[in-house]
JSON list of C-alpha atoms in Angstrom, two decimals:
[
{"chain": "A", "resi": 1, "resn": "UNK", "atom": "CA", "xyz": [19.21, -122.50, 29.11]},
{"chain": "A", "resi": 2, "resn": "UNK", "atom": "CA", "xyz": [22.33, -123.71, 30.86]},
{"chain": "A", "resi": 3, "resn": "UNK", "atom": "CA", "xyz": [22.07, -125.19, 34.12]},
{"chain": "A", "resi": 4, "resn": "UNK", "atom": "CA", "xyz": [23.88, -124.68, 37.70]},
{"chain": "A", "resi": 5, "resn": "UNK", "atom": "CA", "xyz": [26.45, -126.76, 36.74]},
{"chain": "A", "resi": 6, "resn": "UNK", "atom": "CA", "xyz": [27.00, -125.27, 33.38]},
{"chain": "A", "resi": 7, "resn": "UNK", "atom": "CA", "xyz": [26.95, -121.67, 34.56]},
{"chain": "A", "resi": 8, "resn": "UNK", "atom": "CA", "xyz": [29.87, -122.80, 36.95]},
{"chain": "A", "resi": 9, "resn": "UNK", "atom": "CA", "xyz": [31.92, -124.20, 34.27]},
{"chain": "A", "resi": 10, "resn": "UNK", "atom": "CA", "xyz": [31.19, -120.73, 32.29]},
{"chain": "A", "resi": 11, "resn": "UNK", "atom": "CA", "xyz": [32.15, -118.31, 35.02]},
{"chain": "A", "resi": 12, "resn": "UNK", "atom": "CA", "xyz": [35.69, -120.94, 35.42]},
{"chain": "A", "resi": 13, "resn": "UNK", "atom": "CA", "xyz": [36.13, -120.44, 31.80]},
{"chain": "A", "resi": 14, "resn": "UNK", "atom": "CA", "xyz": [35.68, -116.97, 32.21]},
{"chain": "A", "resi": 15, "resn": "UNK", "atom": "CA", "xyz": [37.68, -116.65, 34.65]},
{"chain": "A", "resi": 16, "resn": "UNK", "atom": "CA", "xyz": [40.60, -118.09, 33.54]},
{"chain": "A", "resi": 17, "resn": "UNK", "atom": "CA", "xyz": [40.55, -117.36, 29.25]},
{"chain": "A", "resi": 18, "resn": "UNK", "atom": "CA", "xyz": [39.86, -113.73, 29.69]},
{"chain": "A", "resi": 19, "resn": "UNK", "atom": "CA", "xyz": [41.90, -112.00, 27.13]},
{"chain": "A", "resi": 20, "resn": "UNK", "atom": "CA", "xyz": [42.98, -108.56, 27.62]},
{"chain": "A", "resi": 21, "resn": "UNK", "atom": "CA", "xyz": [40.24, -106.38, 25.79]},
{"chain": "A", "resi": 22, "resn": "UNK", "atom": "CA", "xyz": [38.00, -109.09, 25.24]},
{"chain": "A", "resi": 23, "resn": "UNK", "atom": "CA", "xyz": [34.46, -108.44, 26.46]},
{"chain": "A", "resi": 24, "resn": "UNK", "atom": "CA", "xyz": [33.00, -110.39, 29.45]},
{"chain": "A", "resi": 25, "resn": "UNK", "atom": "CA", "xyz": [29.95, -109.71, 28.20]},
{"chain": "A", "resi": 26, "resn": "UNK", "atom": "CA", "xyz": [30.69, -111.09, 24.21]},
{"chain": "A", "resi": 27, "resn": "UNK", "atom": "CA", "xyz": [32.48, -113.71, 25.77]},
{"chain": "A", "resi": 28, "resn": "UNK", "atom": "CA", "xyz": [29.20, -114.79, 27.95]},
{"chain": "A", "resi": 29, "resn": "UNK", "atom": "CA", "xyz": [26.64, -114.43, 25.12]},
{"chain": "A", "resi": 30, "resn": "UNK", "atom": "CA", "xyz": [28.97, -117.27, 22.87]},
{"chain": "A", "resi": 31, "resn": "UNK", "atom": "CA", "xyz": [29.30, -120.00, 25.70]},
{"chain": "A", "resi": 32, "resn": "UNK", "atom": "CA", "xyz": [25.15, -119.21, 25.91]},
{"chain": "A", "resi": 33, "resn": "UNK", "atom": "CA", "xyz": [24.44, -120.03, 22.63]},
{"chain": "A", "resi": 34, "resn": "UNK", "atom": "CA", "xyz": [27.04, -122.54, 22.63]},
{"chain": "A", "resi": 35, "resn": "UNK", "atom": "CA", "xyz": [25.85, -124.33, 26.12]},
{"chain": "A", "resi": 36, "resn": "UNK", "atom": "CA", "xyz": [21.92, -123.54, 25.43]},
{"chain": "A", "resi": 37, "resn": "UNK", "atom": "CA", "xyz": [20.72, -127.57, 24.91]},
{"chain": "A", "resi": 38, "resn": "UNK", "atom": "CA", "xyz": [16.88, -126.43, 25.21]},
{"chain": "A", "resi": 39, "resn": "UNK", "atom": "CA", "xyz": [14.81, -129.08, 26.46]},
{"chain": "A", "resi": 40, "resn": "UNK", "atom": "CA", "xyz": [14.89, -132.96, 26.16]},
{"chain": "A", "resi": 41, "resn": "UNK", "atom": "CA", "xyz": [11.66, -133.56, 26.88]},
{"chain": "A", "resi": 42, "resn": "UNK", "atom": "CA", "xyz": [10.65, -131.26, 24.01]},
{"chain": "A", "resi": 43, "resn": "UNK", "atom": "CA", "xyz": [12.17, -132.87, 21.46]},
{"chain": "A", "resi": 44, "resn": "UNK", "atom": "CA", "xyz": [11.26, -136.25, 22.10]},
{"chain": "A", "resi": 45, "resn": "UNK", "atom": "CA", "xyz": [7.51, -134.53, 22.41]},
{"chain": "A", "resi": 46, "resn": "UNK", "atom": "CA", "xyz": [8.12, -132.85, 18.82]},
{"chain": "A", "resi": 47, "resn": "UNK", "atom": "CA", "xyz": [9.45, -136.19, 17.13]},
{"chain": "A", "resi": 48, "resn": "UNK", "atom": "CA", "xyz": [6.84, -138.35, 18.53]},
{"chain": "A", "resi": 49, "resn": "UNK", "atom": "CA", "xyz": [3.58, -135.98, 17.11]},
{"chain": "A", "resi": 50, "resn": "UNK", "atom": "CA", "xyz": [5.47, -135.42, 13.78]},
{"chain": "A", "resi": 51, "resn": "UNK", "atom": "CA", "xyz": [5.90, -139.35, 13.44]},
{"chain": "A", "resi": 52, "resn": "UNK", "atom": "CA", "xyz": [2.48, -139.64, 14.20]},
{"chain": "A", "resi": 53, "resn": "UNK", "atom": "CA", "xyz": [1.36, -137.09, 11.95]},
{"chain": "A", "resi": 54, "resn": "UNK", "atom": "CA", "xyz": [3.35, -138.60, 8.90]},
{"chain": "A", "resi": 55, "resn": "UNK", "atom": "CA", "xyz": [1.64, -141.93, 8.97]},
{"chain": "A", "resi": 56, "resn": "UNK", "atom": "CA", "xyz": [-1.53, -141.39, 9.84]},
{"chain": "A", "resi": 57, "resn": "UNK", "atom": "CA", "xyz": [-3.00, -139.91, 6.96]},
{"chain": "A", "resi": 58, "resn": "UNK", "atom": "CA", "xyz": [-1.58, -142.65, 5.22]},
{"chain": "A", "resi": 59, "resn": "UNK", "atom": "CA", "xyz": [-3.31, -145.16, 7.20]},
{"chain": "A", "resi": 60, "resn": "UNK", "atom": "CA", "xyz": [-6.78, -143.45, 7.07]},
{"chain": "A", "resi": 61, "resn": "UNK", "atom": "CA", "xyz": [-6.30, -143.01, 3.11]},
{"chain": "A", "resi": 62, "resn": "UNK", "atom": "CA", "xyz": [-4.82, -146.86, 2.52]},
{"chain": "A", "resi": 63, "resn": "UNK", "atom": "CA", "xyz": [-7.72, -147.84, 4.46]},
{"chain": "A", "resi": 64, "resn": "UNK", "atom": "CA", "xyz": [-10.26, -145.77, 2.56]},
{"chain": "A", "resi": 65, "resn": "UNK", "atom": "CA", "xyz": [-8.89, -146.98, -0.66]},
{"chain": "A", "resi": 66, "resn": "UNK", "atom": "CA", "xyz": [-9.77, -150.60, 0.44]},
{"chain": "A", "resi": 67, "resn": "UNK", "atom": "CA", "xyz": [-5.60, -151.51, 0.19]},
{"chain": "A", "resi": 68, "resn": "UNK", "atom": "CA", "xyz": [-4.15, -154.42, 2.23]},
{"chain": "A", "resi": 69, "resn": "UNK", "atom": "CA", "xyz": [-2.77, -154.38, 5.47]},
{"chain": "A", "resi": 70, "resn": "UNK", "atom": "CA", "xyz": [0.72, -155.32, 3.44]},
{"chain": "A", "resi": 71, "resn": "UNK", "atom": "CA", "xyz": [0.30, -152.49, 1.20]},
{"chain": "A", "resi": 72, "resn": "UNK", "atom": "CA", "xyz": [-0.38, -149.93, 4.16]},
{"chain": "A", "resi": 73, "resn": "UNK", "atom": "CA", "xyz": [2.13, -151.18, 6.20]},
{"chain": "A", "resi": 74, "resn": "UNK", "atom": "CA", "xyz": [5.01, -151.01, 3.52]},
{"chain": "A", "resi": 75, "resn": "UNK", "atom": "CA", "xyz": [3.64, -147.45, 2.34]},
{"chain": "A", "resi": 76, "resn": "UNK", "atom": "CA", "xyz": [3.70, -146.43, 5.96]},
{"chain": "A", "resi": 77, "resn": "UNK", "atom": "CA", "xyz": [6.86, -147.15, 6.46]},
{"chain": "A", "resi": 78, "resn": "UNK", "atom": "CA", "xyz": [8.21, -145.33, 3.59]},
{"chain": "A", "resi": 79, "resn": "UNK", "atom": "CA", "xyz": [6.10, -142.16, 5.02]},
{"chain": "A", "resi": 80, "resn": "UNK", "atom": "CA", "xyz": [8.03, -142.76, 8.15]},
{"chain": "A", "resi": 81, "resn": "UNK", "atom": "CA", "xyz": [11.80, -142.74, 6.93]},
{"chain": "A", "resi": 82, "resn": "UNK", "atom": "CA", "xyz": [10.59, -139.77, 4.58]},
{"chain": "A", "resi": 83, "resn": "UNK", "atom": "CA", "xyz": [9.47, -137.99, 7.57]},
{"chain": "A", "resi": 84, "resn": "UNK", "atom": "CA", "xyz": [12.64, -139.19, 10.16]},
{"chain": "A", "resi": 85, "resn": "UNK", "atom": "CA", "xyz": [15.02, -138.29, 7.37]},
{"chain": "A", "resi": 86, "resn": "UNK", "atom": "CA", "xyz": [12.91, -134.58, 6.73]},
{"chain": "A", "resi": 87, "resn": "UNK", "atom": "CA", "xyz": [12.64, -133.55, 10.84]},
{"chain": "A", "resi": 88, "resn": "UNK", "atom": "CA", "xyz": [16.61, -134.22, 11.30]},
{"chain": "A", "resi": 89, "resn": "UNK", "atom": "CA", "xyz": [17.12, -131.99, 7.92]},
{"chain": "A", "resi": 90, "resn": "UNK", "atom": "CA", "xyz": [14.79, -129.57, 9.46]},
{"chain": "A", "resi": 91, "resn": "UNK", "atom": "CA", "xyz": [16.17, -129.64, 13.11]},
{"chain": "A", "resi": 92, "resn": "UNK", "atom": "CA", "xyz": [19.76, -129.83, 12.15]},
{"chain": "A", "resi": 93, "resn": "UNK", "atom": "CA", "xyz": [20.32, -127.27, 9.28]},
{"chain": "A", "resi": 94, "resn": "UNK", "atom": "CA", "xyz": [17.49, -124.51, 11.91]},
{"chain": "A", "resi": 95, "resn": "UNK", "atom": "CA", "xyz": [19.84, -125.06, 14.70]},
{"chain": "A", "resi": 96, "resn": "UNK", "atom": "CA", "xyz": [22.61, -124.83, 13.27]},
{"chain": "A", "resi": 97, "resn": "UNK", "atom": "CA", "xyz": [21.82, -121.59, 11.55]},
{"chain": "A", "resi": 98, "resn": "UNK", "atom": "CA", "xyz": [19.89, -119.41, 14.20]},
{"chain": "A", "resi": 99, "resn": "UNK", "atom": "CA", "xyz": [22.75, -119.84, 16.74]},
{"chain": "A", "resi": 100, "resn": "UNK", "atom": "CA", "xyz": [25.83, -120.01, 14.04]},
{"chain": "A", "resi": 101, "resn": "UNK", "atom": "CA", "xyz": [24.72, -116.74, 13.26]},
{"chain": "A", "resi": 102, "resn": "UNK", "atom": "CA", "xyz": [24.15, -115.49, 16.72]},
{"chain": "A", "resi": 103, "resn": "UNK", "atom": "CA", "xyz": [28.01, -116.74, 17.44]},
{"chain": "A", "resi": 104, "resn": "UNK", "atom": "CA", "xyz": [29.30, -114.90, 14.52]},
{"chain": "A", "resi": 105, "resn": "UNK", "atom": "CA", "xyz": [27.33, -111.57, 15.64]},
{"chain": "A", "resi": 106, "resn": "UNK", "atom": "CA", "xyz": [28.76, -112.07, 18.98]},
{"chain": "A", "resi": 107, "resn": "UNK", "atom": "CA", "xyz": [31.71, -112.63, 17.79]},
{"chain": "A", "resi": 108, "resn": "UNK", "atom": "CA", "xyz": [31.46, -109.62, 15.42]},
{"chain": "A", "resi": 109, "resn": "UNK", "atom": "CA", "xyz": [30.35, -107.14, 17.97]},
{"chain": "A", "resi": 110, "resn": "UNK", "atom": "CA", "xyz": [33.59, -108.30, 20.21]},
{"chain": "A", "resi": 111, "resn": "UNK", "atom": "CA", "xyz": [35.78, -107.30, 18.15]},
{"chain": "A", "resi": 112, "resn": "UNK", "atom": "CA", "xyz": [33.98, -104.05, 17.16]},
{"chain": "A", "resi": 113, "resn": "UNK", "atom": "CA", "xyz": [34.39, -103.38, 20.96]},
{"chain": "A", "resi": 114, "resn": "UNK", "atom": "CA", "xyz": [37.82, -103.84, 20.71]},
{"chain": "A", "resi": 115, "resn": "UNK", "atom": "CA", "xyz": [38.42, -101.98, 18.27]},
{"chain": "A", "resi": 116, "resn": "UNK", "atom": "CA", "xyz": [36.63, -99.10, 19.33]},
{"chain": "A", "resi": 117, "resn": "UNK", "atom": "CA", "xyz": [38.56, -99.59, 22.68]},
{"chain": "A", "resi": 118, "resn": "UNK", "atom": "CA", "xyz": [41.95, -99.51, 20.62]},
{"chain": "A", "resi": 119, "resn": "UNK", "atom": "CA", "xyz": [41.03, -96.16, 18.75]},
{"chain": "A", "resi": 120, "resn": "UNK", "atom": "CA", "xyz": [40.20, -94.40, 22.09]},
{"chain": "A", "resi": 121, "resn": "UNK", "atom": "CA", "xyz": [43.06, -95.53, 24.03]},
{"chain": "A", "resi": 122, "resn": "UNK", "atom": "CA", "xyz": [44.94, -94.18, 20.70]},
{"chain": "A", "resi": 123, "resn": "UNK", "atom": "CA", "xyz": [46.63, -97.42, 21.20]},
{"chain": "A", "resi": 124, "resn": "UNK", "atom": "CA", "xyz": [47.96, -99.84, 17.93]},
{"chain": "A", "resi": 125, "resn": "UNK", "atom": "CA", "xyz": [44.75, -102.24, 16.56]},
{"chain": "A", "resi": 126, "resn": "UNK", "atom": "CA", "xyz": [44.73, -105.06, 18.49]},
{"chain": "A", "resi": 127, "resn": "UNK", "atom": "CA", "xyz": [43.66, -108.40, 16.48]},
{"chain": "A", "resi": 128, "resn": "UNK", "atom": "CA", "xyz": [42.38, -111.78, 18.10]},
{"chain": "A", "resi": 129, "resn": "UNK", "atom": "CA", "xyz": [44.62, -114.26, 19.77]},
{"chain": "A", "resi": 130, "resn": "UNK", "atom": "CA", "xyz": [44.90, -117.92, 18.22]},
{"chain": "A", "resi": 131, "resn": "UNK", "atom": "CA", "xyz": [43.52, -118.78, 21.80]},
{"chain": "A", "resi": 132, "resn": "UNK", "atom": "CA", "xyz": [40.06, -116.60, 21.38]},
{"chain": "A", "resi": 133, "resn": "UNK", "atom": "CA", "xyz": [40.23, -117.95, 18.08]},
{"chain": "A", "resi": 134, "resn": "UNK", "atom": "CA", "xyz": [40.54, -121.50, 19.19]},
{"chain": "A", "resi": 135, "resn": "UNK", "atom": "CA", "xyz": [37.81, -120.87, 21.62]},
{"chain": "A", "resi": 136, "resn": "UNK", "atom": "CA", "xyz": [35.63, -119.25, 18.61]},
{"chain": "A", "resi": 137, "resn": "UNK", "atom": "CA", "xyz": [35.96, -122.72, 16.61]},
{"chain": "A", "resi": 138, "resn": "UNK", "atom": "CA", "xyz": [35.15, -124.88, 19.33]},
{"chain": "A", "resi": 139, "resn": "UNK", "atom": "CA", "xyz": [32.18, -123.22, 20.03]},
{"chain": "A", "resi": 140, "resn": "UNK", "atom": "CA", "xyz": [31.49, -123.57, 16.72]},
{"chain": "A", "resi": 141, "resn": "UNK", "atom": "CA", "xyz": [31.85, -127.24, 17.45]},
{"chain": "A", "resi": 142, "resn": "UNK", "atom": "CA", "xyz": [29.16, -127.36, 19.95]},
{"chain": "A", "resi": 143, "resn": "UNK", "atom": "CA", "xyz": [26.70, -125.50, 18.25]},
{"chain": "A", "resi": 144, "resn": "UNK", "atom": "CA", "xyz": [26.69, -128.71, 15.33]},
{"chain": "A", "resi": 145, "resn": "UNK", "atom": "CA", "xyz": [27.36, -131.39, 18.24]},
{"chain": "A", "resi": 146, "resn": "UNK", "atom": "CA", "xyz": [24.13, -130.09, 19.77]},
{"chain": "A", "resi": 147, "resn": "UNK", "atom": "CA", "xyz": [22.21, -130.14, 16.41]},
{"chain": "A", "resi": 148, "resn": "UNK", "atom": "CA", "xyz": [23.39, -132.60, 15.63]},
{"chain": "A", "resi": 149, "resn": "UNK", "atom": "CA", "xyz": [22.30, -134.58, 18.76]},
{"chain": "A", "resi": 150, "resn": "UNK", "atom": "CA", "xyz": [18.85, -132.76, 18.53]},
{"chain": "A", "resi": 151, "resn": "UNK", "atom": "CA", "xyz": [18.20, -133.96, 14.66]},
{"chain": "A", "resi": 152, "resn": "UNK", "atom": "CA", "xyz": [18.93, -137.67, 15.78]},
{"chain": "A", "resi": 153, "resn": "UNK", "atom": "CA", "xyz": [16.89, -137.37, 19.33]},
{"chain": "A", "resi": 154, "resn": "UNK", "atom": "CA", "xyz": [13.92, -136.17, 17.13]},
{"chain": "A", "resi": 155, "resn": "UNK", "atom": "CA", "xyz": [14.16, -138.32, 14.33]},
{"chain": "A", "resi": 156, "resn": "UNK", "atom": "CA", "xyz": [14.45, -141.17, 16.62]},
{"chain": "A", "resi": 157, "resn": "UNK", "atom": "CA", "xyz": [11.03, -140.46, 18.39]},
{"chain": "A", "resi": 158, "resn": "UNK", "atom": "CA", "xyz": [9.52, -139.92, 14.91]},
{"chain": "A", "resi": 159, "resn": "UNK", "atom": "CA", "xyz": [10.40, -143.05, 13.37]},
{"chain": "A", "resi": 160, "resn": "UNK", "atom": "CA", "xyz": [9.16, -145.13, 16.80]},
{"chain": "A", "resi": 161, "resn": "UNK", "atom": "CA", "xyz": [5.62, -142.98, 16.87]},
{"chain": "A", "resi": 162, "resn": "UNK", "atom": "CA", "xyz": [5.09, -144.15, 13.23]},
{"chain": "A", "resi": 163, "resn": "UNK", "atom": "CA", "xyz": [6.01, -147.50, 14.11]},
{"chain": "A", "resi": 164, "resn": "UNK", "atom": "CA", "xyz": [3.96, -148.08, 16.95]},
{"chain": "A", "resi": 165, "resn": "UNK", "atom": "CA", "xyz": [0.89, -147.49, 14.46]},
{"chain": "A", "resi": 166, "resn": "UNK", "atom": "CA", "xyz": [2.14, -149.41, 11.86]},
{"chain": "A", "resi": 167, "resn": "UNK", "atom": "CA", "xyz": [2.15, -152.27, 14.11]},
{"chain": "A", "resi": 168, "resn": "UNK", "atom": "CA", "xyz": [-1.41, -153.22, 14.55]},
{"chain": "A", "resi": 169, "resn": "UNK", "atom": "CA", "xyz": [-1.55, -153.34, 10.76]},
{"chain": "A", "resi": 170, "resn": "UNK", "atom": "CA", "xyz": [0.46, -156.99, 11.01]},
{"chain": "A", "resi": 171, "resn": "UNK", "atom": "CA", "xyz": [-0.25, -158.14, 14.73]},
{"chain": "A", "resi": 172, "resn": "UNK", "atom": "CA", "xyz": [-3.79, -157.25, 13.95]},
{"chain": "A", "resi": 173, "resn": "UNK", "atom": "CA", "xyz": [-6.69, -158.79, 12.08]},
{"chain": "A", "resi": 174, "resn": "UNK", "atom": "CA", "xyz": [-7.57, -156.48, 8.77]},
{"chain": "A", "resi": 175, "resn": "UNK", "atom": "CA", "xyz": [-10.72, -156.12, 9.54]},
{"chain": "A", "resi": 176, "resn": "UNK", "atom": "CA", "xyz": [-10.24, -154.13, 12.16]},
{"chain": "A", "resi": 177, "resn": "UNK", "atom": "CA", "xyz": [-6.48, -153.33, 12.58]},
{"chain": "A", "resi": 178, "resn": "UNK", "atom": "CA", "xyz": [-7.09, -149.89, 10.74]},
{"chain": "A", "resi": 179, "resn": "UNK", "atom": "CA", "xyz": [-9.26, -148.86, 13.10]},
{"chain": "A", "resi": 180, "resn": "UNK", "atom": "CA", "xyz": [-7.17, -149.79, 15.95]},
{"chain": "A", "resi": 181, "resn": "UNK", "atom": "CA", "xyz": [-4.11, -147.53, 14.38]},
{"chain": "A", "resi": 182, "resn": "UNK", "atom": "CA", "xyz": [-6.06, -144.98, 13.92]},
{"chain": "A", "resi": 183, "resn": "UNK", "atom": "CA", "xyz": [-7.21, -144.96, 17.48]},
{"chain": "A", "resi": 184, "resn": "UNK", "atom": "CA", "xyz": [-4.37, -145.34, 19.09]},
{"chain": "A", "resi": 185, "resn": "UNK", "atom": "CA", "xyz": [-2.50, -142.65, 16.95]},
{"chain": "A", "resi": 186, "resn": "UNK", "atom": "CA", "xyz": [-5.84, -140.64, 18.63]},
{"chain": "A", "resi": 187, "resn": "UNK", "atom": "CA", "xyz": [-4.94, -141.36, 21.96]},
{"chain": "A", "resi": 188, "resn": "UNK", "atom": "CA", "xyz": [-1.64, -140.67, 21.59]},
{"chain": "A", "resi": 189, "resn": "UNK", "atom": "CA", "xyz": [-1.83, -137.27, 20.40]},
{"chain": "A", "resi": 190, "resn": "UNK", "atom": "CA", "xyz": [-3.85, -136.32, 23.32]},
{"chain": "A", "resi": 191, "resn": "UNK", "atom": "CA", "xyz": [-1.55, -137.55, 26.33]},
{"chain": "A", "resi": 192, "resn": "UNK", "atom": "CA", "xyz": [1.38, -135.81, 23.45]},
{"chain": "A", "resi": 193, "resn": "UNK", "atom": "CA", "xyz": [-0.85, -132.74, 23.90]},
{"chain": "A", "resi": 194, "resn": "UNK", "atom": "CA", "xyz": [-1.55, -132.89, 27.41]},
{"chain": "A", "resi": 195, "resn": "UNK", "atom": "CA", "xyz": [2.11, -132.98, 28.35]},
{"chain": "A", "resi": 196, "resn": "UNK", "atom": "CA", "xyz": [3.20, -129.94, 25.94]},
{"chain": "A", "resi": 197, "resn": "UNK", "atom": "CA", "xyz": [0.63, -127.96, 27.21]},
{"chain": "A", "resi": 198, "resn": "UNK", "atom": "CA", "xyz": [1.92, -128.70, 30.55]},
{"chain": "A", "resi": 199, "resn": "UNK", "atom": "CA", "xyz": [5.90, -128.07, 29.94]},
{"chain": "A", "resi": 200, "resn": "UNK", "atom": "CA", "xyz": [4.56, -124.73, 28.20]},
{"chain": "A", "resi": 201, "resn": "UNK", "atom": "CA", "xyz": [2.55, -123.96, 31.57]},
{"chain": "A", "resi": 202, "resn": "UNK", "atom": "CA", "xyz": [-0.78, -123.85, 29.66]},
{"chain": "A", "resi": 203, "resn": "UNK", "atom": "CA", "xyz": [-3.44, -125.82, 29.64]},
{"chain": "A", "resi": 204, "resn": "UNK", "atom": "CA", "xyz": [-3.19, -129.49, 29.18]},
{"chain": "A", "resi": 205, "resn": "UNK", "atom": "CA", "xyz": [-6.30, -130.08, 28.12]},
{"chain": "A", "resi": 206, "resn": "UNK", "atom": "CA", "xyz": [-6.56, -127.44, 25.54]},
{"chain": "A", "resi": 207, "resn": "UNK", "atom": "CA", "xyz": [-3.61, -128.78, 24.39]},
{"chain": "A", "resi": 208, "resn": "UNK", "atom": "CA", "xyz": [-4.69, -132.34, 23.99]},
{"chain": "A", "resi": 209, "resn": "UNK", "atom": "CA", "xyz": [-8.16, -131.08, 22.34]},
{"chain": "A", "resi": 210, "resn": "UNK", "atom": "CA", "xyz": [-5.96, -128.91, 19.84]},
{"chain": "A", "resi": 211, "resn": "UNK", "atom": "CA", "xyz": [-3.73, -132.28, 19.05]},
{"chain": "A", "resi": 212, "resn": "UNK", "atom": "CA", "xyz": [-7.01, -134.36, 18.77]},
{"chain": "A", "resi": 213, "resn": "UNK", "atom": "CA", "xyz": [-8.37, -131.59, 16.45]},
{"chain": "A", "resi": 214, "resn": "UNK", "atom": "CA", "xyz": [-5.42, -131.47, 14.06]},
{"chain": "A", "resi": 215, "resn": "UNK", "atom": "CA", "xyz": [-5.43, -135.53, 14.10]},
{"chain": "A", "resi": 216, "resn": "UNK", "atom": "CA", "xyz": [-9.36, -135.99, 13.18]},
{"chain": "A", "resi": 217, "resn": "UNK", "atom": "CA", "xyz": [-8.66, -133.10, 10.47]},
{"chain": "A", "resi": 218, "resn": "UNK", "atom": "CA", "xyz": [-5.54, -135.37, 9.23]},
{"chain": "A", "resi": 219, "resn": "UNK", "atom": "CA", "xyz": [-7.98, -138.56, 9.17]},
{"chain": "A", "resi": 220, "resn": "UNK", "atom": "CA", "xyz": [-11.02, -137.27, 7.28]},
{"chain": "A", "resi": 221, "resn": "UNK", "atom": "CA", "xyz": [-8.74, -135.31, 4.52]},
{"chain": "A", "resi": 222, "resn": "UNK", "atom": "CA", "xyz": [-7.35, -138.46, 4.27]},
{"chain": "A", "resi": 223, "resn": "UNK", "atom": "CA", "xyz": [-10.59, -140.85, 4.34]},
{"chain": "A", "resi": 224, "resn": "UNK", "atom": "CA", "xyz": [-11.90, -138.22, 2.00]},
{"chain": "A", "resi": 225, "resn": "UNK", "atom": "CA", "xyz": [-8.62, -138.61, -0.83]},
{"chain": "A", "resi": 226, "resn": "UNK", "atom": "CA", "xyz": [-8.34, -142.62, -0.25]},
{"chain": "A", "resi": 227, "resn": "UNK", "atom": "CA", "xyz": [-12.35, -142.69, -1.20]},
{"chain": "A", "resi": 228, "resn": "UNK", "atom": "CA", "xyz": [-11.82, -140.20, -4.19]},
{"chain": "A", "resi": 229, "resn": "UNK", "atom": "CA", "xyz": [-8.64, -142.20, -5.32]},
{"chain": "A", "resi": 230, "resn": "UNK", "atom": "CA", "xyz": [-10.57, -145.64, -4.94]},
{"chain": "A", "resi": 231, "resn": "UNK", "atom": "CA", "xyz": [-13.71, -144.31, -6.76]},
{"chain": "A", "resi": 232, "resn": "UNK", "atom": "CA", "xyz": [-11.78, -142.78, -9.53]},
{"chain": "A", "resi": 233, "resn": "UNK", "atom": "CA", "xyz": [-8.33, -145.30, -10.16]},
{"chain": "A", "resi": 234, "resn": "UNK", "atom": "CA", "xyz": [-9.08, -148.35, -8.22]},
{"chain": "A", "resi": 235, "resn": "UNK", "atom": "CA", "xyz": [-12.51, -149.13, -9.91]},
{"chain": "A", "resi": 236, "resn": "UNK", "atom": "CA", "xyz": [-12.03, -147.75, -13.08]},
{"chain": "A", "resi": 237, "resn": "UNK", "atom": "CA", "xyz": [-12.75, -149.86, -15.57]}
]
């Protein structure tokens, strides 16, 4: 939701581009959804488990399958630009269509208000100004700015999470530089799940167990498919 300083700008704005008939209230709801930037913090939280998520199963299964640390890595970071490139998608076209279509119904339900205001006062239909109209598109503008900005905030995170264990896969020895990735995309979910739980005021520790949980699931599906794919392709005759 908007902060102090944005609910100061808003009442200014009200203030001073109140047209005559125009709802206060219609007028409020569209700077809302126009203004609403949700939280930081959250995003970077969301990008950083769904980057983790996307390579991680790869790891477990390339390492399952008996492939090269090369052959991991470069799968991996395919996985990783797949999943970057699918999260902005995602974040960008959601945004963009929740609150695009809770400007227009704003927007809609203004000038029903009017109109209804026009047929009482038996007074001739009055029809939006080019100035609520310019004010219309620009929130418009904002809504895609801010989805915009969201998609590349959480893409970001994603494709640095998947990095960071796809890393010990060429700094590492192959012997054990699975294992460390795997580990460390462990530990990371938990402190990832400890702080949601926190910004959600639940319990951070639930939280962290639940992320751990979904990560181990994630790791023996995908021990469980590298071993099956290894048995059946790798060492077929």
């Amino acid at each position: 939701m908007p902060n102090g300083n944005s609910m100061l700008k808003l009442s200014i704005l009200l203030r001073y581009l109140r047209p005559p008939g125009l709802s206060v209230m219609a007028i409020q709801t569209t700077e809302l959804i126009a203004l609403d930037t949700g939280s930081l913090m959250a995003e970077l939280v969301f990008g950083s488990i769904d980057g983790i998520f996307s390579v991680l199963g790869i790891i477990a299964a390339g390492g399952a399958a008996a492939l090269t640390n090369l052959q991991i890595f470069t799968t991996g970071m395919g996985g990783a630009a797949a999943g970057a490139l699918s999260v902005f998608a995602a974040t960008y076209l959601s945004e963009t269509t929740e609150k695009k279509t809770r400007l227009l119904n704003a927007w809609e339900n203004s000038k029903n208000l009017r109109a209804r205001k026009s047929s009482n006062g038996n007074s001739q239909k009055r029809v939006p100004t080019k100035k609520e109209h310019a004010m219309f598109h620009s929130l418009l503008s904002k809504v895609h700015r801010r989805a915009l900005l969201s998609g590349l905030v959480t893409s970001g995170t994603s494709s640095i999470a998947s990095l960071a264990l796809l890393l010990p896969l060429v700094l590492i020895a192959q012997s054990y530089s699975v294992s460390v990735s795997i580990l460390l995309g462990i530990t990371l979910l938990s402190f990832l799940g400890a702080f949601r739980g926190a910004s959600l005021k639940q319990s951070a520790a639930k939280s962290a167990i639940k992320m751990v949980v979904l990560g181990v699931v994630i790791i023996v599906a995908s021990r469980i498919l590298g071993n099956y794919v290894e048995t059946v392709f790798l060492n077929h005759p």
